[in-house]
């Protein structure tokens, strides 16, 4: 009888330890799957925001080139009204400032960039300034640099947020990993 109880206890102990290992492994892989999906989402959203930032930068560069060409050559055919482009820029800035589960952009930073871009897109002001001073406006480069600096600050903030989110996601995987290690040591 004593031998039967001993075997029964050993069998139950082995079943419990293997069940614990199995459940720990299952929990680990479910957590791993969840964290990988979370990291993919973090990277995808950040990539979309960086694409928007790059689109804004290229639009500012394009306007800068057209302004300088117009002011250098005084060719009216190069003058393109950018009202539609400004609407597109507003949409891009609005999509940047949309709140989601991951990233938060300060509303005043997008508003400051928008104000600078509206002033930068004001061709008439640059034309008037050029007529008054009879030289190419150096303010164009200064305003472009100001806009690009603000956008770079926003990009750095986005990079910092992404790094913190990815680190947090990786730290969340520590508990399942520790639990799996502990349960395998018990067996």
Short mmCIF file of C-alpha atoms in Angstrom, two decimals, residues 82 116-124:
data_model
loop_
_atom_site.label_atom_id
_atom_site.label_comp_id
_atom_site.label_asym_id
_atom_site.label_seq_id
_atom_site.Cartn_x
_atom_site.Cartn_y
_atom_site.Cartn_z
CA UNK A 82 -0.16 77.17 -53.14
CA UNK A 116 5.19 79.27 -39.91
CA UNK A 117 4.18 77.32 -43.01
CA UNK A 118 1.31 79.72 -43.76
CA UNK A 119 3.76 82.62 -43.51
CA UNK A 120 6.29 80.71 -45.62
CA UNK A 121 3.70 80.01 -48.33
CA UNK A 122 2.86 83.72 -48.58
CA UNK A 123 4.45 84.48 -51.95
CA UNK A 124 3.02 87.97 -52.12
#
